[in-house]
Coordinates of C-alpha atoms in Angstrom, one line a residue:
X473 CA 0.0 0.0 0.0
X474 CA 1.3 3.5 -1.0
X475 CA 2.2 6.1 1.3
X476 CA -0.9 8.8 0.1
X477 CA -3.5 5.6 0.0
X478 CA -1.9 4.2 3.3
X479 CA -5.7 3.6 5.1
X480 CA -3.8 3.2 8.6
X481 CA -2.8 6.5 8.5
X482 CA -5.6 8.4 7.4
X483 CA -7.5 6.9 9.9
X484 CA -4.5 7.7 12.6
X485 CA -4.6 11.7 11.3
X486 CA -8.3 11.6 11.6
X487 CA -8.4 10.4 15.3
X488 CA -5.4 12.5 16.3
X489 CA -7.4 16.0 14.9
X490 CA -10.3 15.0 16.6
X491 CA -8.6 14.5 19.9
X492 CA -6.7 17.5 19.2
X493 CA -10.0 19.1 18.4
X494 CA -10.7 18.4 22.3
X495 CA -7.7 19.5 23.8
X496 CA -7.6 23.0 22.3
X497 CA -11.9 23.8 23.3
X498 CA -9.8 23.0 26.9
X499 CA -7.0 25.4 26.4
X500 CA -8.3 28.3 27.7
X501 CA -10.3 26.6 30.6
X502 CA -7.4 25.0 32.5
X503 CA -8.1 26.7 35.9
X504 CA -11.4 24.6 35.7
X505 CA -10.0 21.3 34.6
X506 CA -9.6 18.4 37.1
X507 CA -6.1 17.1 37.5
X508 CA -5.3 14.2 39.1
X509 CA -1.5 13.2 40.1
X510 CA -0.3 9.5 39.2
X511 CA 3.1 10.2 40.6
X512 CA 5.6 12.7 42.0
X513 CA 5.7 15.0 39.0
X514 CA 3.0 13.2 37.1
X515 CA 0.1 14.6 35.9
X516 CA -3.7 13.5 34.1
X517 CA -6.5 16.0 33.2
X518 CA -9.8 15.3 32.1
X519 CA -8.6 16.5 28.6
X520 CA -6.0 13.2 28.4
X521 CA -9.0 10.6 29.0
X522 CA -11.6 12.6 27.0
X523 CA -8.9 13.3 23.8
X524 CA -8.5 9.5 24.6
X525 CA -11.7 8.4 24.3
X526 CA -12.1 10.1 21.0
X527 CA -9.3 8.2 19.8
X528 CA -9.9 4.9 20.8
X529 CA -14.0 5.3 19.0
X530 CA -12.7 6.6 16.0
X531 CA -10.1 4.0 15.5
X532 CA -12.2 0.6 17.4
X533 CA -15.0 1.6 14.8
X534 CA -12.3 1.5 11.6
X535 CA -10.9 -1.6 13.0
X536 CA -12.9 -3.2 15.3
X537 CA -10.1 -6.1 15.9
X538 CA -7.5 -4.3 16.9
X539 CA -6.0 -3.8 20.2
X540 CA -5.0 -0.8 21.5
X541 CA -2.0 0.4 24.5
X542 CA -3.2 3.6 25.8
X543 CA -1.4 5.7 28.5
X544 CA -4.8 5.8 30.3
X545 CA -6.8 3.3 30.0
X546 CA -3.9 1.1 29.6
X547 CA -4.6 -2.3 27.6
X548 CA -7.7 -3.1 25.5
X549 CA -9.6 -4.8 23.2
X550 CA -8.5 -8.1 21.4
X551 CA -6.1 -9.9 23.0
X552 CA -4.8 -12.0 20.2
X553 CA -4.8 -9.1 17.4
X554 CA -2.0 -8.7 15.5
X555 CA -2.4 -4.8 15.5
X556 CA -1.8 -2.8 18.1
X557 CA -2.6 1.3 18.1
X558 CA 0.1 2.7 20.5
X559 CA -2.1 6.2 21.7
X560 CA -0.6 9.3 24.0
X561 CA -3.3 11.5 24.1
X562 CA -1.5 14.7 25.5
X563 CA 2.0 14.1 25.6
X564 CA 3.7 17.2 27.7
X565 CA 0.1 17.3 29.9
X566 CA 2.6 19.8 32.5
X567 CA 3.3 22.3 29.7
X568 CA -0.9 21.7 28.2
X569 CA -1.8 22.6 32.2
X570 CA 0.7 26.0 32.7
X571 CA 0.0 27.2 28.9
X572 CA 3.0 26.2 27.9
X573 CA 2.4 25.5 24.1
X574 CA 4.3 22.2 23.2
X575 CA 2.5 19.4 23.0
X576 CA 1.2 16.8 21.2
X577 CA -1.3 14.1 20.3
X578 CA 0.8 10.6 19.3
X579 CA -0.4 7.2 17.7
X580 CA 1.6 4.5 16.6
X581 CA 0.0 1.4 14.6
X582 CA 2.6 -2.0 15.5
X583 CA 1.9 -4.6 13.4
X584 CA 3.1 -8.3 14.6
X585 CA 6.3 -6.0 16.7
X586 CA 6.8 -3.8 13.6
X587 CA 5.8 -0.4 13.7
X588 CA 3.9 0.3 10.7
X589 CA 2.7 3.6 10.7
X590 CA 2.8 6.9 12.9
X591 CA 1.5 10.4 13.5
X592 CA 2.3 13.2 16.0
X593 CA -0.2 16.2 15.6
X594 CA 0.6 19.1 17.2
X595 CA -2.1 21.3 17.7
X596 CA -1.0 24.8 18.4
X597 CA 1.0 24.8 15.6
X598 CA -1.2 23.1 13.0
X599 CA 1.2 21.0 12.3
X600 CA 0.9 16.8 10.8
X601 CA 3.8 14.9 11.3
X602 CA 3.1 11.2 9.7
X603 CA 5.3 8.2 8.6
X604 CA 4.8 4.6 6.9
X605 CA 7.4 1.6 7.0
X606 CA 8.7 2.2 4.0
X607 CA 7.4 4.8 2.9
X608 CA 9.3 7.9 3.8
X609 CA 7.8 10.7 6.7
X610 CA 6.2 14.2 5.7
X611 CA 5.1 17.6 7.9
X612 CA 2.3 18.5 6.8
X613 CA 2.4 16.2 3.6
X614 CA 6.3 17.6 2.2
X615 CA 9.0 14.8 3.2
X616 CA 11.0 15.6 5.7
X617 CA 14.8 14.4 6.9
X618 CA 17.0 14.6 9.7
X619 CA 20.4 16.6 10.0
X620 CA 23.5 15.3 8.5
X621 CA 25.3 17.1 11.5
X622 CA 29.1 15.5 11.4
X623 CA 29.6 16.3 15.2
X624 CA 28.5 17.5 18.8
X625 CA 30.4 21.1 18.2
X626 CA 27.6 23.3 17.4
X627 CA 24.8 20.8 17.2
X628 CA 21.4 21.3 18.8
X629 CA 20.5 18.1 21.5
X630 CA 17.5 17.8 23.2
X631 CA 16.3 15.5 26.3
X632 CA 14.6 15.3 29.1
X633 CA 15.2 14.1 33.2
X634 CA 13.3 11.9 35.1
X635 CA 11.3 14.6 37.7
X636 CA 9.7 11.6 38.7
X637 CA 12.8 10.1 40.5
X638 CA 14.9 13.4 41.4
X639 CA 18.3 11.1 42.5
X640 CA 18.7 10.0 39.0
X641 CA 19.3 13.6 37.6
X642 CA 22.8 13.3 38.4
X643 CA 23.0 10.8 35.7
X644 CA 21.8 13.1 33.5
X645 CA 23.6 16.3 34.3
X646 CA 27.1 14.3 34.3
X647 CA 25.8 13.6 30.6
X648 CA 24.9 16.8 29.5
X649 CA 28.3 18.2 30.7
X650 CA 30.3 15.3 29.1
X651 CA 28.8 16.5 25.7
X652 CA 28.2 20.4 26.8
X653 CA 32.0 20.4 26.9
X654 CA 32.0 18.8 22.9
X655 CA 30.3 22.1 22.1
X656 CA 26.5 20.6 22.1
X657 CA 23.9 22.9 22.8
X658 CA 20.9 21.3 25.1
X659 CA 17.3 22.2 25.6
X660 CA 14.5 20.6 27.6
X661 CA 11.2 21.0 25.9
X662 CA 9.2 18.8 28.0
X663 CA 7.2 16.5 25.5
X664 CA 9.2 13.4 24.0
X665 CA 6.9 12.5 21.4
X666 CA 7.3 16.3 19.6
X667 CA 10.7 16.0 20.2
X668 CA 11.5 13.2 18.0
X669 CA 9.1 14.7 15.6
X670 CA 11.2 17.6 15.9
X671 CA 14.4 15.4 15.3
X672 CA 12.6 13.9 12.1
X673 CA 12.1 17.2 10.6
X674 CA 15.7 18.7 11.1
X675 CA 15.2 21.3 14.0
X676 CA 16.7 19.4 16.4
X677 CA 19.6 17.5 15.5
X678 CA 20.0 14.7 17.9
X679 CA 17.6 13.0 21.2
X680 CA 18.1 11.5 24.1
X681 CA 16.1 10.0 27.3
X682 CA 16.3 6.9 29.6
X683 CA 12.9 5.5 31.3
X684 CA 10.4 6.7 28.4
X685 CA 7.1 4.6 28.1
X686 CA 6.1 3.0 24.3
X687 CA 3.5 5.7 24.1
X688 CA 6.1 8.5 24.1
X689 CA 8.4 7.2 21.7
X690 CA 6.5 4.7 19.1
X691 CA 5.6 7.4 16.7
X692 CA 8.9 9.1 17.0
X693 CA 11.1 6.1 16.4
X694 CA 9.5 5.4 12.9
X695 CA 9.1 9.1 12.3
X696 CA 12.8 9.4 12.5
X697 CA 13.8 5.9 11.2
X698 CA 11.9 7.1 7.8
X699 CA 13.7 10.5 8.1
X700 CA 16.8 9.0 7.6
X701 CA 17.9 9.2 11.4
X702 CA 19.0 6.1 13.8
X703 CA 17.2 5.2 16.8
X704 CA 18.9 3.3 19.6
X705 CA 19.0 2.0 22.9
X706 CA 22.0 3.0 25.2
X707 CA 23.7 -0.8 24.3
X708 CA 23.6 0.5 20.6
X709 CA 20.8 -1.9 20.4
X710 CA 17.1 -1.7 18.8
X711 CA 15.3 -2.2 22.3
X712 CA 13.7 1.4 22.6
X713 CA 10.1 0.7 22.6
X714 CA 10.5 -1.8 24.9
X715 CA 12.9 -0.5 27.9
X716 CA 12.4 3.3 27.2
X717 CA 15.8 4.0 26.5
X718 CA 16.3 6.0 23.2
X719 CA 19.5 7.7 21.7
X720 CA 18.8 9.5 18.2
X721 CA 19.9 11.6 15.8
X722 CA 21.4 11.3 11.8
X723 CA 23.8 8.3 11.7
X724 CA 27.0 10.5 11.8
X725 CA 25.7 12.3 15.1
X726 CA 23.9 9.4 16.4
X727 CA 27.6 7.3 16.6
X728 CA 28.9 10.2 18.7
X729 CA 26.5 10.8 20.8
X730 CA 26.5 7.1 21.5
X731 CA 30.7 7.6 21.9
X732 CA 30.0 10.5 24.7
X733 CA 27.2 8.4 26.6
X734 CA 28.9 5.1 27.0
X735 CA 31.0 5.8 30.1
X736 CA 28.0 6.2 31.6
X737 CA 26.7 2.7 30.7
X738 CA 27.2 1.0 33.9
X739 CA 24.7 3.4 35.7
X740 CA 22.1 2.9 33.4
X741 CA 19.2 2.0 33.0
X742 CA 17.2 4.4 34.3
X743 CA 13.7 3.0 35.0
X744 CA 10.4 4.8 35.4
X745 CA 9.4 3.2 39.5

């Protein structure tokens, strides 16, 4: 099936602007919504299970044999399918709940362990970030590549540190200095999903994060894999989707930052409690 008639991901665009559609009628009513903490750090709204909801209809009516992982509700529908829709409703809920605009809706279709299609919409920017095995990834329906950036000097990383379990920032901070002092510059955005989009599409040059769950990063990893760019676990490995551990960027980049990171390797990983 070709990329423009792929039915998997018109159906995942759909269902991501209509749970977009639901989180932007709650953007300017977030001193009314009801938050709910799962963990230290960790926060759901209303607007992540109703955005949710309108995913898992649109998509159980299109394929009513399909399973589905959502980082809500958690596991559903048939047991035995060999489709499963991997759905982050609001990924970067703390920036959605202090107006912060990045954020985004992501859904991942895996298909017998393969990831076979993905989108990350982000709302506030309008903006439609799709892939297909095989078939290349677009922004808004142009393709789109990573960085060919041939070192750390002058490159643009970004990451994230695990708020929810403050003792294992040192890990991180020894890590950003290791490749601050290569000449790397960092930033902390604060939703994974639209950062590996952002990776896909060249604005950020290179990823990292330990302790990520599949919902985060199942999107992302084909978005970038179809963008040219390598995804990794911290072993060099292909393991990402299932421990949470992802190291990205263009292959030349990607081999560094892997370089710069493995001192480190005997403190990892870093798991979500």
């Amino acid at each position: 099936m070709s990329y423009a008639m792929n039915a998997f991901l018109v159906d995942a665009t759909a269902a991501a602007r209509a749970a977009a559609a639901v989180i932007l009628r709650k953007a300017d009513q977030l001193s009314s919504l009801t938050i709910m903490s799962k963990g230290l750090n960790d926060f759901v709204s209303e607007v992540d299970h109703d955005a949710e909801r309108e995913i898992v209809k649109i998509l159980s009516q299109a394929y009513p044999g399909h399973s589905f992982l959502c980082e809500e509700a958690g596991y559903q529908g048939c047991c035995d399918s060999e489709f499963t829709w991997i759905i982050d409703p609001l990924d970067g809920t703390t920036n959605f709940l202090h107006g912060f605009p990045q954020f985004a809706v992501s859904i991942a279709l895996l298909n017998f362990g393969c990831l076979e299609c993905g989108v990350i919409y982000d709302p506030t920017r309008d903006e439609l970030f799709t892939a297909v095995r095989g078939g290349g990834a677009a922004l808004n329906g142009r393709p789109m590549r990573v960085t060919e950036k041939s070192g750390l000097a002058g490159s643009l990383l970004c990451t994230g540190f695990p708020l929810w379990y403050p003792s294992d920032n040192s890990t991180y901070f020894d890590m950003m200095r290791t490749i601050v002092a290569e000449g790397a510059n960092i930033r902390r955005c604060g939703a994974a999903a639209l950062d590996l989009a952002w990776v896909a599409c060249g604005r950020i040059d290179g990823f990292w994060e330990m302790g990520l769950k599949p919902w985060d990063i199942a999107a992302g990893i084909l978005l970038i894999q179809e963008a040219g760019g390598i995804v990794t676990d911290f072993a060099g490995g292909g393991s990402s989707l299932e421990t949470g551990d992802i190291l990205t960027a263009g292959p030349t980049l990607q081999t560094q930052m892997y370089e710069a990171f493995f001192p480190y390797a005997d403190q990892l990983p870093i798991r979500r409690p």
